[in-house]
mmCIF file of C-alpha atoms and ligand atoms in Angstrom:
data_model
loop_
_atom_site.group_PDB
_atom_site.id
_atom_site.type_symbol
_atom_site.label_atom_id
_atom_site.label_comp_id
_atom_site.label_asym_id
_atom_site.label_seq_id
_atom_site.Cartn_x
_atom_site.Cartn_y
_atom_site.Cartn_z
ATOM 1 C CA MET A 882 -6.232 -10.341 35.385
ATOM 2 C CA ASN A 883 -9.302 -8.105 36.611
ATOM 3 C CA TRP A 884 -9.236 -5.388 33.744
ATOM 4 C CA GLN A 885 -12.423 -3.944 35.064
ATOM 5 C CA SER A 886 -10.765 -2.532 38.040
ATOM 6 C CA ASP A 887 -8.477 -0.600 35.912
ATOM 7 C CA LEU A 888 -11.111 1.104 33.791
ATOM 8 C CA ASN A 889 -12.550 4.459 34.158
ATOM 9 C CA VAL A 890 -16.058 5.293 33.118
ATOM 10 C CA ASN A 891 -15.313 6.281 29.509
ATOM 11 C CA GLU A 892 -13.493 2.893 28.920
ATOM 12 C CA THR A 893 -16.502 0.934 30.297
ATOM 13 C CA VAL A 894 -19.173 2.767 28.143
ATOM 14 C CA PHE A 895 -17.091 2.891 25.070
ATOM 15 C CA VAL A 896 -16.820 -0.773 24.046
ATOM 16 C CA PRO A 897 -20.626 -1.774 24.211
ATOM 17 C CA SER A 898 -21.522 1.476 22.595
ATOM 18 C CA LEU A 899 -19.052 0.707 19.645
ATOM 19 C CA GLU A 900 -20.287 -2.696 19.289
ATOM 20 C CA HIS A 901 -23.932 -1.553 19.169
ATOM 21 C CA TRP A 902 -23.202 1.122 16.625
ATOM 22 C CA TYR A 903 -21.367 -1.448 14.447
ATOM 23 C CA GLU A 904 -24.264 -3.747 14.389
ATOM 24 C CA TYR A 905 -26.417 -1.047 12.534
ATOM 25 C CA HIS A 906 -23.878 0.821 10.526
ATOM 26 C CA LYS A 907 -21.163 -1.799 9.232
ATOM 27 C CA ARG A 908 -20.556 -1.986 5.482
ATOM 28 C CA ASP A 909 -20.928 -5.175 3.837
ATOM 29 C CA LEU A 910 -17.522 -6.023 2.684
ATOM 30 C CA PRO A 911 -16.373 -9.402 1.116
ATOM 31 C CA TRP A 912 -13.434 -10.066 3.774
ATOM 32 C CA ARG A 913 -16.023 -9.670 6.542
ATOM 33 C CA HIS A 914 -17.683 -12.997 5.383
ATOM 34 C CA THR A 915 -14.756 -15.233 5.821
ATOM 35 C CA ARG A 916 -12.689 -16.659 8.611
ATOM 36 C CA ASP A 917 -10.045 -17.990 6.129
ATOM 37 C CA PRO A 918 -6.772 -16.572 7.257
ATOM 38 C CA TYR A 919 -5.434 -16.323 3.725
ATOM 39 C CA SER A 920 -8.270 -14.208 2.458
ATOM 40 C CA ILE A 921 -8.093 -12.063 5.724
ATOM 41 C CA TRP A 922 -4.407 -11.566 5.330
ATOM 42 C CA LEU A 923 -4.650 -10.613 1.640
ATOM 43 C CA SER A 924 -7.401 -8.101 2.330
ATOM 44 C CA GLU A 925 -5.339 -6.551 5.120
ATOM 45 C CA VAL A 926 -2.252 -6.134 3.083
ATOM 46 C CA ILE A 927 -4.312 -4.635 0.106
ATOM 47 C CA LEU A 928 -6.125 -2.151 2.419
ATOM 48 C CA GLN A 929 -2.903 -0.970 3.953
ATOM 49 C CA GLN A 930 -2.299 0.432 0.518
ATOM 50 C CA THR A 931 -5.696 1.977 -0.403
ATOM 51 C CA ARG A 932 -9.196 2.821 0.574
ATOM 52 C CA VAL A 933 -11.900 0.116 0.733
ATOM 53 C CA ALA A 934 -13.636 1.134 -2.544
ATOM 54 C CA GLN A 935 -10.357 1.048 -4.373
ATOM 55 C CA GLY A 936 -9.094 -1.974 -2.750
ATOM 56 C CA LYS A 937 -12.134 -4.223 -3.161
ATOM 57 C CA PRO A 938 -11.582 -4.967 -6.882
ATOM 58 C CA TYR A 939 -7.923 -5.887 -6.208
ATOM 59 C CA TYR A 940 -9.081 -8.214 -3.485
ATOM 60 C CA GLU A 941 -11.632 -9.889 -5.859
ATOM 61 C CA ARG A 942 -9.135 -10.118 -8.653
ATOM 62 C CA PHE A 943 -6.264 -11.652 -6.403
ATOM 63 C CA LEU A 944 -8.678 -14.203 -5.053
ATOM 64 C CA LYS A 945 -9.995 -14.989 -8.434
ATOM 65 C CA THR A 946 -6.491 -15.511 -9.685
ATOM 66 C CA TYR A 947 -5.033 -17.146 -6.560
ATOM 67 C CA PRO A 948 -7.930 -18.664 -4.628
ATOM 68 C CA THR A 949 -5.664 -20.351 -2.101
ATOM 69 C CA VAL A 950 -2.330 -19.566 -0.501
ATOM 70 C CA GLN A 951 -0.798 -22.684 -2.639
ATOM 71 C CA ASP A 952 -1.981 -20.803 -5.775
ATOM 72 C CA MET A 953 -0.277 -17.680 -4.863
ATOM 73 C CA ALA A 954 2.840 -19.570 -3.912
ATOM 74 C CA ARG A 955 2.901 -21.018 -7.476
ATOM 75 C CA ALA A 956 2.269 -17.675 -9.140
ATOM 76 C CA ASP A 957 4.738 -16.077 -11.530
ATOM 77 C CA GLU A 958 6.242 -12.974 -9.832
ATOM 78 C CA ARG A 959 5.645 -10.860 -12.833
ATOM 79 C CA GLU A 960 2.037 -11.686 -13.120
ATOM 80 C CA LEU A 961 1.616 -11.133 -9.353
ATOM 81 C CA LEU A 962 3.247 -7.687 -9.683
ATOM 82 C CA ARG A 963 1.170 -6.916 -12.527
ATOM 83 C CA LEU A 964 -2.160 -7.661 -10.579
ATOM 84 C CA TRP A 965 -0.717 -5.393 -7.779
ATOM 85 C CA GLN A 966 -0.033 -2.520 -10.220
ATOM 86 C CA GLY A 967 -1.575 0.773 -9.077
ATOM 87 C CA LEU A 968 -1.282 -0.033 -5.343
ATOM 88 C CA GLY A 969 2.453 1.171 -5.077
ATOM 89 C CA TYR A 970 4.922 -0.215 -2.322
ATOM 90 C CA TYR A 971 5.782 -3.123 -4.584
ATOM 91 C CA SER A 972 7.953 -4.597 -1.887
ATOM 92 C CA ARG A 973 4.596 -5.533 -0.064
ATOM 93 C CA ALA A 974 3.570 -7.521 -3.204
ATOM 94 C CA ARG A 975 6.858 -9.484 -3.024
ATOM 95 C CA ASN A 976 6.559 -9.984 0.470
ATOM 96 C CA LEU A 977 3.065 -11.293 -0.116
ATOM 97 C CA HIS A 978 4.422 -13.908 -2.643
ATOM 98 C CA GLN A 979 7.448 -14.906 -0.420
ATOM 99 C CA THR A 980 5.044 -15.416 2.691
ATOM 100 C CA ALA A 981 2.740 -17.550 0.493
ATOM 101 C CA ARG A 982 5.659 -19.659 -0.604
ATOM 102 C CA TYR A 983 6.800 -19.979 3.136
ATOM 103 C CA VAL A 984 3.271 -20.968 4.230
ATOM 104 C CA THR A 985 2.957 -23.511 1.384
ATOM 105 C CA ASP A 986 6.577 -24.959 1.561
ATOM 106 C CA GLU A 987 7.454 -24.776 5.198
ATOM 107 C CA LEU A 988 4.124 -24.925 6.885
ATOM 108 C CA ASN A 989 2.162 -27.360 4.666
ATOM 109 C CA GLY A 990 -0.077 -24.559 3.574
ATOM 110 C CA LYS A 991 -1.453 -23.925 7.007
ATOM 111 C CA PHE A 992 -1.271 -20.446 8.350
ATOM 112 C CA PRO A 993 0.140 -19.893 11.775
ATOM 113 C CA ASP A 994 -2.928 -19.532 14.159
ATOM 114 C CA THR A 995 -1.611 -17.215 16.995
ATOM 115 C CA TYR A 996 -0.590 -13.421 16.944
ATOM 116 C CA HIS A 997 3.057 -14.351 18.081
ATOM 117 C CA ASP A 998 3.607 -16.993 15.281
ATOM 118 C CA LEU A 999 1.999 -14.622 12.766
ATOM 119 C CA LEU A 1000 4.475 -11.947 13.679
ATOM 120 C CA LYS A 1001 7.393 -14.216 12.806
ATOM 121 C CA MET A 1002 6.243 -14.207 9.229
ATOM 122 C CA LYS A 1003 8.099 -11.972 6.536
ATOM 123 C CA GLY A 1004 5.987 -8.875 5.911
ATOM 124 C CA ILE A 1005 3.426 -9.379 8.608
ATOM 125 C CA GLY A 1006 3.697 -6.596 11.293
ATOM 126 C CA VAL A 1007 1.830 -6.076 14.548
ATOM 127 C CA TYR A 1008 -1.150 -4.635 12.789
ATOM 128 C CA THR A 1009 -1.683 -7.449 10.233
ATOM 129 C CA ALA A 1010 -0.814 -10.144 12.894
ATOM 130 C CA ALA A 1011 -3.525 -8.774 15.050
ATOM 131 C CA ALA A 1012 -6.086 -8.509 12.313
ATOM 132 C CA VAL A 1013 -5.407 -12.092 11.158
ATOM 133 C CA ALA A 1014 -5.361 -13.438 14.764
ATOM 134 C CA SER A 1015 -8.568 -11.885 15.768
ATOM 135 C CA PHE A 1016 -10.516 -12.094 12.491
ATOM 136 C CA ALA A 1017 -9.615 -15.722 11.590
ATOM 137 C CA PHE A 1018 -8.896 -17.204 14.987
ATOM 138 C CA GLY A 1019 -10.863 -14.992 17.547
ATOM 139 C CA GLU A 1020 -7.806 -14.147 19.493
ATOM 140 C CA ARG A 1021 -8.059 -11.269 21.948
ATOM 141 C CA VAL A 1022 -5.625 -8.848 20.576
ATOM 142 C CA PRO A 1023 -6.377 -5.370 19.423
ATOM 143 C CA VAL A 1024 -5.594 -3.931 15.968
ATOM 144 C CA VAL A 1025 -4.080 -0.286 16.069
ATOM 145 C CA ASP A 1026 -4.123 1.365 12.821
ATOM 146 C CA GLY A 1027 -4.551 5.007 11.837
ATOM 147 C CA ASN A 1028 -8.331 4.826 12.356
ATOM 148 C CA VAL A 1029 -7.862 3.373 15.958
ATOM 149 C CA TYR A 1030 -5.301 5.998 16.802
ATOM 150 C CA ARG A 1031 -7.734 8.789 15.818
ATOM 151 C CA VAL A 1032 -10.722 7.331 17.673
ATOM 152 C CA LEU A 1033 -8.897 6.658 20.902
ATOM 153 C CA ALA A 1034 -6.935 9.838 20.972
ATOM 154 C CA ARG A 1035 -10.341 11.916 20.469
ATOM 155 C CA VAL A 1036 -12.479 9.893 22.800
ATOM 156 C CA PHE A 1037 -9.916 9.536 25.548
ATOM 157 C CA GLY A 1038 -8.233 12.861 24.946
ATOM 158 C CA ILE A 1039 -4.787 11.556 24.476
ATOM 159 C CA ASN A 1040 -2.384 14.307 23.522
ATOM 160 C CA GLU A 1041 0.817 12.322 22.693
ATOM 161 C CA ASP A 1042 2.411 12.539 19.276
ATOM 162 C CA ILE A 1043 1.338 9.288 17.744
ATOM 163 C CA THR A 1044 4.635 8.874 15.815
ATOM 164 C CA THR A 1045 6.551 8.451 19.058
ATOM 165 C CA THR A 1046 7.421 5.103 20.764
ATOM 166 C CA GLY A 1047 5.941 6.325 24.076
ATOM 167 C CA ALA A 1048 2.715 7.114 22.487
ATOM 168 C CA LYS A 1049 2.520 3.860 20.741
ATOM 169 C CA LYS A 1050 2.834 2.030 24.086
ATOM 170 C CA THR A 1051 0.044 4.290 25.491
ATOM 171 C CA PHE A 1052 -2.431 3.496 22.752
ATOM 172 C CA ALA A 1053 -1.391 -0.201 22.787
ATOM 173 C CA ALA A 1054 -1.990 -0.497 26.411
ATOM 174 C CA LEU A 1055 -5.411 1.289 26.289
ATOM 175 C CA ALA A 1056 -6.371 -0.809 23.220
ATOM 176 C CA THR A 1057 -5.407 -4.063 25.096
ATOM 177 C CA ARG A 1058 -7.638 -2.986 28.085
ATOM 178 C CA LEU A 1059 -10.536 -2.124 25.937
ATOM 179 C CA ILE A 1060 -10.593 -5.382 23.951
ATOM 180 C CA GLN A 1061 -10.805 -7.414 27.189
ATOM 181 C CA GLN A 1062 -14.391 -6.178 27.446
ATOM 182 C CA ALA A 1063 -15.573 -6.978 24.139
ATOM 183 C CA ASN A 1064 -18.141 -9.808 23.543
ATOM 184 C CA ASP A 1065 -16.247 -10.998 20.368
ATOM 185 C CA PRO A 1066 -12.733 -9.524 19.715
ATOM 186 C CA ALA A 1067 -13.027 -10.082 15.835
ATOM 187 C CA THR A 1068 -16.257 -7.932 15.814
ATOM 188 C CA TYR A 1069 -14.900 -5.311 18.168
ATOM 189 C CA ASN A 1070 -11.710 -4.802 15.999
ATOM 190 C CA GLN A 1071 -13.855 -4.619 12.998
ATOM 191 C CA ALA A 1072 -16.117 -2.069 14.785
ATOM 192 C CA ILE A 1073 -13.489 0.457 15.909
ATOM 193 C CA MET A 1074 -11.788 0.300 12.377
ATOM 194 C CA GLU A 1075 -15.079 0.886 10.852
ATOM 195 C CA PHE A 1076 -16.032 3.623 13.335
ATOM 196 C CA GLY A 1077 -12.926 5.476 12.381
ATOM 197 C CA ALA A 1078 -13.589 5.055 8.683
ATOM 198 C CA ILE A 1079 -17.132 6.227 8.531
ATOM 199 C CA GLN A 1080 -18.024 8.097 11.775
ATOM 200 C CA CYS A 1081 -15.070 9.599 13.430
ATOM 201 C CA THR A 1082 -13.340 10.666 10.214
ATOM 202 C CA PRO A 1083 -10.333 12.716 10.071
ATOM 203 C CA VAL A 1084 -11.658 15.980 8.550
ATOM 204 C CA ALA A 1085 -15.364 15.924 9.357
ATOM 205 C CA PRO A 1086 -16.293 13.611 12.125
ATOM 206 C CA ASP A 1087 -19.927 13.105 12.650
ATOM 207 C CA CYS A 1088 -20.172 14.264 16.192
ATOM 208 C CA LEU A 1089 -23.798 15.220 16.286
ATOM 209 C CA LEU A 1090 -24.972 11.731 15.599
ATOM 210 C CA CYS A 1091 -22.084 9.957 17.531
ATOM 211 C CA PRO A 1092 -23.002 7.364 20.083
ATOM 212 C CA VAL A 1093 -20.026 8.182 22.464
ATOM 213 C CA GLN A 1094 -20.416 11.940 22.157
ATOM 214 C CA GLN A 1095 -21.129 12.383 25.876
ATOM 215 C CA GLN A 1096 -17.901 10.389 26.734
ATOM 216 C CA CYS A 1097 -15.663 11.885 24.087
ATOM 217 C CA VAL A 1098 -13.006 14.204 25.463
ATOM 218 C CA ALA A 1099 -12.425 15.859 21.981
ATOM 219 C CA TYR A 1100 -16.089 16.639 21.541
ATOM 220 C CA LEU A 1101 -16.649 17.952 24.944
ATOM 221 C CA THR A 1102 -13.585 20.247 24.765
ATOM 222 C CA GLY A 1103 -13.885 21.108 21.053
ATOM 223 C CA GLN A 1104 -10.520 19.407 20.194
ATOM 224 C CA GLN A 1105 -11.560 17.127 17.344
ATOM 225 C CA HIS A 1106 -9.434 18.788 14.692
ATOM 226 C CA ARG A 1107 -6.378 18.930 17.136
ATOM 227 C CA LEU A 1108 -6.544 15.131 17.825
ATOM 228 C CA PRO A 1109 -4.583 12.822 17.086
ATOM 229 C CA VAL A 1110 -1.442 14.795 17.519
ATOM 230 C CA LYS A 1111 1.011 13.914 14.782
ATOM 231 C CA ALA A 1112 4.483 15.278 13.981
ATOM 232 C CA LYS A 1113 4.763 16.655 10.428
ATOM 233 C CA LYS A 1114 6.120 14.512 7.731
ATOM 234 C CA ALA A 1115 9.484 14.709 6.202
ATOM 235 C CA PRO A 1116 9.389 16.839 2.974
ATOM 236 C CA VAL A 1117 8.677 15.247 -0.261
ATOM 237 C CA ARG A 1118 11.917 14.613 -2.241
ATOM 238 C CA GLU A 1119 11.688 15.803 -5.883
ATOM 239 C CA ARG A 1120 13.347 13.497 -8.477
ATOM 240 C CA TYR A 1121 13.678 14.157 -12.141
ATOM 241 C CA PHE A 1122 13.559 11.211 -14.389
ATOM 242 C CA GLN A 1123 14.568 11.642 -18.220
ATOM 243 C CA TYR A 1124 13.386 8.836 -20.085
ATOM 244 C CA LEU A 1125 14.720 7.750 -23.483
ATOM 245 C CA ILE A 1126 12.307 5.372 -25.131
ATOM 246 C CA PHE A 1127 14.216 3.556 -27.957
ATOM 247 C CA ARG A 1128 11.925 2.094 -30.579
ATOM 248 C CA ASN A 1129 12.475 -0.179 -33.609
ATOM 249 C CA GLY A 1130 9.272 -0.927 -35.628
ATOM 250 C CA ASP A 1131 6.714 -2.049 -33.120
ATOM 251 C CA LYS A 1132 9.305 -2.862 -30.567
ATOM 252 C CA VAL A 1133 10.268 -0.911 -27.658
ATOM 253 C CA ALA A 1134 13.289 -1.105 -25.433
ATOM 254 C CA MET A 1135 12.723 -1.661 -21.782
ATOM 255 C CA ARG A 1136 14.717 -2.973 -18.795
ATOM 256 C CA GLU A 1137 14.114 -4.331 -15.319
ATOM 257 C CA ARG A 1138 14.925 -2.098 -12.404
ATOM 258 C CA THR A 1139 17.169 -4.150 -10.249
ATOM 259 C CA ASP A 1140 18.602 -1.444 -7.907
ATOM 260 C CA ARG A 1141 17.539 -0.978 -4.319
ATOM 261 C CA ASP A 1142 15.373 2.017 -5.089
ATOM 262 C CA ILE A 1143 11.673 2.702 -5.795
ATOM 263 C CA TRP A 1144 10.080 0.315 -8.384
ATOM 264 C CA GLN A 1145 12.444 -2.548 -7.750
ATOM 265 C CA ASN A 1146 11.845 -5.475 -10.331
ATOM 266 C CA LEU A 1147 9.358 -3.459 -12.276
ATOM 267 C CA TYR A 1148 10.247 -2.409 -15.960
ATOM 268 C CA ASP A 1149 10.797 1.013 -17.351
ATOM 269 C CA PHE A 1150 12.889 2.544 -20.181
ATOM 270 C CA CYS A 1151 16.503 4.014 -20.556
ATOM 271 C CA LEU A 1152 16.603 6.230 -17.472
ATOM 272 C CA ILE A 1153 18.984 9.266 -16.938
ATOM 273 C CA GLU A 1154 18.336 10.843 -13.478
ATOM 274 C CA THR A 1155 19.139 14.464 -13.115
ATOM 275 C CA ASP A 1156 19.370 16.829 -10.165
ATOM 276 C CA GLU A 1157 17.010 19.361 -11.797
ATOM 277 C CA PRO A 1158 14.454 19.464 -14.710
ATOM 278 C CA LYS A 1159 16.224 19.583 -18.149
ATOM 279 C CA ALA A 1160 14.503 21.004 -21.066
ATOM 280 C CA MET A 1161 16.936 19.978 -23.786
ATOM 281 C CA LEU A 1162 18.089 16.485 -24.511
ATOM 282 C CA ARG A 1163 21.464 17.903 -25.380
ATOM 283 C CA ASP A 1164 22.039 19.120 -21.738
ATOM 284 C CA LEU A 1165 21.601 15.449 -20.352
ATOM 285 C CA PRO A 1166 24.776 13.596 -19.086
ATOM 286 C CA LEU A 1167 24.388 10.774 -21.513
ATOM 287 C CA PRO A 1168 26.651 7.814 -21.194
ATOM 288 C CA ASN A 1169 28.653 7.229 -24.550
ATOM 289 C CA LEU A 1170 26.685 4.310 -25.915
ATOM 290 C CA VAL A 1171 23.437 5.968 -25.194
ATOM 291 C CA ASN A 1172 24.672 9.187 -26.690
ATOM 292 C CA GLU A 1173 25.618 7.309 -30.021
ATOM 293 C CA LEU A 1174 22.068 5.843 -30.342
ATOM 294 C CA VAL A 1175 20.644 9.261 -29.693
ATOM 295 C CA MET A 1176 22.889 10.859 -32.382
ATOM 296 C CA GLN A 1177 21.779 8.117 -34.934
ATOM 297 C CA GLY A 1178 18.197 7.843 -34.023
ATOM 298 C CA VAL A 1179 15.406 9.918 -35.196
ATOM 299 C CA PHE A 1180 13.086 11.742 -32.772
ATOM 300 C CA ALA A 1181 9.565 10.385 -33.212
ATOM 301 C CA THR A 1182 7.605 12.958 -31.292
ATOM 302 C CA MET A 1183 8.001 16.018 -29.230
ATOM 303 C CA PRO A 1184 9.063 15.261 -25.616
ATOM 304 C CA THR A 1185 6.156 14.876 -23.172
ATOM 305 C CA GLU A 1186 5.968 15.145 -19.413
ATOM 306 C CA ALA A 1187 4.349 13.411 -16.453
ATOM 307 C CA THR A 1188 4.458 13.391 -12.615
ATOM 308 C CA GLN A 1189 3.855 10.639 -10.194
ATOM 309 C CA LEU A 1190 3.550 11.277 -6.446
ATOM 310 C CA LEU A 1191 4.742 8.539 -4.187
ATOM 311 C CA SER A 1192 4.575 8.622 -0.359
ATOM 312 C CA HIS A 1193 7.872 10.575 -0.084
ATOM 313 C CA GLN A 1194 8.969 11.347 -3.416
ATOM 314 C CA ARG A 1195 7.599 13.217 -6.440
ATOM 315 C CA ILE A 1196 8.849 11.805 -9.714
ATOM 316 C CA LYS A 1197 8.861 14.439 -12.480
ATOM 317 C CA ALA A 1198 9.419 12.481 -15.817
ATOM 318 C CA THR A 1199 10.243 13.650 -19.346
ATOM 319 C CA PHE A 1200 9.970 11.202 -21.908
ATOM 320 C CA TYR A 1201 11.927 11.372 -25.339
ATOM 321 C CA GLU A 1202 10.869 8.924 -27.916
ATOM 322 C CA ILE A 1203 13.604 7.988 -30.438
ATOM 323 C CA ASP A 1204 13.269 5.473 -33.399
ATOM 324 C CA LEU A 1205 16.390 3.515 -34.149
ATOM 325 C CA PRO A 1206 17.342 2.162 -37.620
ATOM 326 C CA ASP A 1207 17.800 -1.586 -37.879
ATOM 327 C CA LYS A 1208 21.535 -1.399 -37.955
ATOM 328 C CA LEU A 1209 21.627 -0.071 -34.410
ATOM 329 C CA ALA A 1210 18.908 -2.304 -32.940
ATOM 330 C CA ASP A 1211 21.316 -4.952 -31.595
ATOM 331 C CA GLN A 1212 23.391 -2.456 -29.647
ATOM 332 C CA LEU A 1213 21.209 -1.729 -26.571
ATOM 333 C CA PRO A 1214 23.031 -0.515 -23.538
ATOM 334 C CA MET A 1215 22.094 -0.399 -19.650
ATOM 335 C CA GLY A 1216 20.424 -3.750 -19.651
ATOM 336 C CA LEU A 1217 17.633 -2.690 -22.159
ATOM 337 C CA GLN A 1218 15.886 -5.382 -24.284
ATOM 338 C CA TRP A 1219 13.467 -5.258 -27.005
ATOM 339 C CA TYR A 1220 9.811 -6.105 -26.384
ATOM 340 C CA SER A 1221 6.909 -5.941 -28.754
ATOM 341 C CA THR A 1222 4.178 -3.523 -27.731
ATOM 342 C CA GLY A 1223 1.945 -6.724 -26.649
ATOM 343 C CA GLU A 1224 4.836 -7.913 -24.530
ATOM 344 C CA ALA A 1225 5.488 -4.719 -22.904
ATOM 345 C CA GLY A 1226 1.954 -4.428 -21.933
ATOM 346 C CA GLN A 1227 2.233 -7.610 -19.950
ATOM 347 C CA LEU A 1228 5.418 -6.590 -18.030
ATOM 348 C CA PRO A 1229 4.956 -5.342 -14.399
ATOM 349 C CA LYS A 1230 5.463 -1.609 -14.659
ATOM 350 C CA PRO A 1231 5.139 1.717 -12.465
ATOM 351 C CA VAL A 1232 1.876 3.568 -13.160
ATOM 352 C CA LEU A 1233 3.852 6.368 -14.817
ATOM 353 C CA ILE A 1234 5.259 3.911 -17.458
ATOM 354 C CA THR A 1235 1.932 2.109 -17.975
ATOM 355 C CA ASN A 1236 0.212 5.465 -18.473
ATOM 356 C CA TYR A 1237 2.932 6.575 -21.057
ATOM 357 C CA LEU A 1238 2.638 3.282 -22.937
ATOM 358 C CA GLU A 1239 -0.990 3.414 -23.079
ATOM 359 C CA LYS A 1240 -1.063 6.955 -24.265
ATOM 360 C CA SER A 1241 1.751 7.049 -26.625
ATOM 361 C CA LEU A 1242 2.252 3.546 -28.050
ATOM 362 C CA GLY A 1243 -1.284 2.433 -28.081
HETATM 363 S S1 SF4 B 2478 -18.079 12.787 19.144
HETATM 364 FE FE1 SF4 B 2478 -16.920 13.270 17.338
HETATM 365 S S2 SF4 B 2478 -14.834 13.175 17.847
HETATM 366 FE FE2 SF4 B 2478 -15.805 12.132 19.417
HETATM 367 S S3 SF4 B 2478 -15.799 10.030 18.842
HETATM 368 FE FE3 SF4 B 2478 -17.769 10.943 18.113
HETATM 369 S S4 SF4 B 2478 -17.371 11.523 16.058
HETATM 370 FE FE4 SF4 B 2478 -15.217 11.272 16.979
#
């Protein structure tokens, strides 16, 4: 196919300008020194959760603990979730583990080496498949992430709402045309993401020193802050978690969260969720068995509060710490079990719970 004939002037100038810019401005990041699909896949999954500076230590810790996909396949899920702790979206960590097992058990430890085969893997979407296919195997497929949407929307003056299917098709078609001109698809994909991350940033793009300034529709028409167009997010849902922390000597009662909800397979305490904040424990709708324990226990401290903001939810938690006498210690309801403070520290937990344990139980 003759791609060149479809291109306008902006598209022809854009790719070489970007490649040239990247040569001089790229950051030295560990995952850019490898063509190993496992390491690249790992870095991409981590970087979907966090910024480069915060993601780098996670990447290094994961590779140190699980140097190969086989090592990750054999990992204990609790340990893997604990390494992931702080990144959120724990289903991605579980998908990571399942995919590692699939590659090891079903594919003899060999990652699929094409975009289409990568897409068949659990937890690998179009972005990650394109990243692994181009960075590890040099396939000419474009990555389209938030950085790429922003850069393309501004440079080419695309007004479509990037959350719509129609816009996604427009951007994918443009990105596919552009990558045909790249000298090396892996370098070009790195370049456009890097350009979005450090030059054409969301709030303060560095337009004055920009190599594509004279081709950039947003710059030439003063629309940098209007593009890309993105529909407003759904409002954040407020949730109120009332945690009863039963203690007996140096033991604390915790349970695994098994419901299909946030923090699945992580551990927390006895939880009563309410529709609104509750100031007094006596106002809480406690199940009978829990109420009995509360009545016979002794409040160890004043209640404390903490908040954790997730992508679509704000969790406002109140913690009530209650010491139980030995005679009640074997009557734990709601799937709770006793853990020593040391054991509790080793369980995979949401950040909210980790912070509480660190602050309150030492
Ligand atoms: S001129 Fe400004 S808005 Fe346009 S690509 Fe460069 S940094 Fe981004």
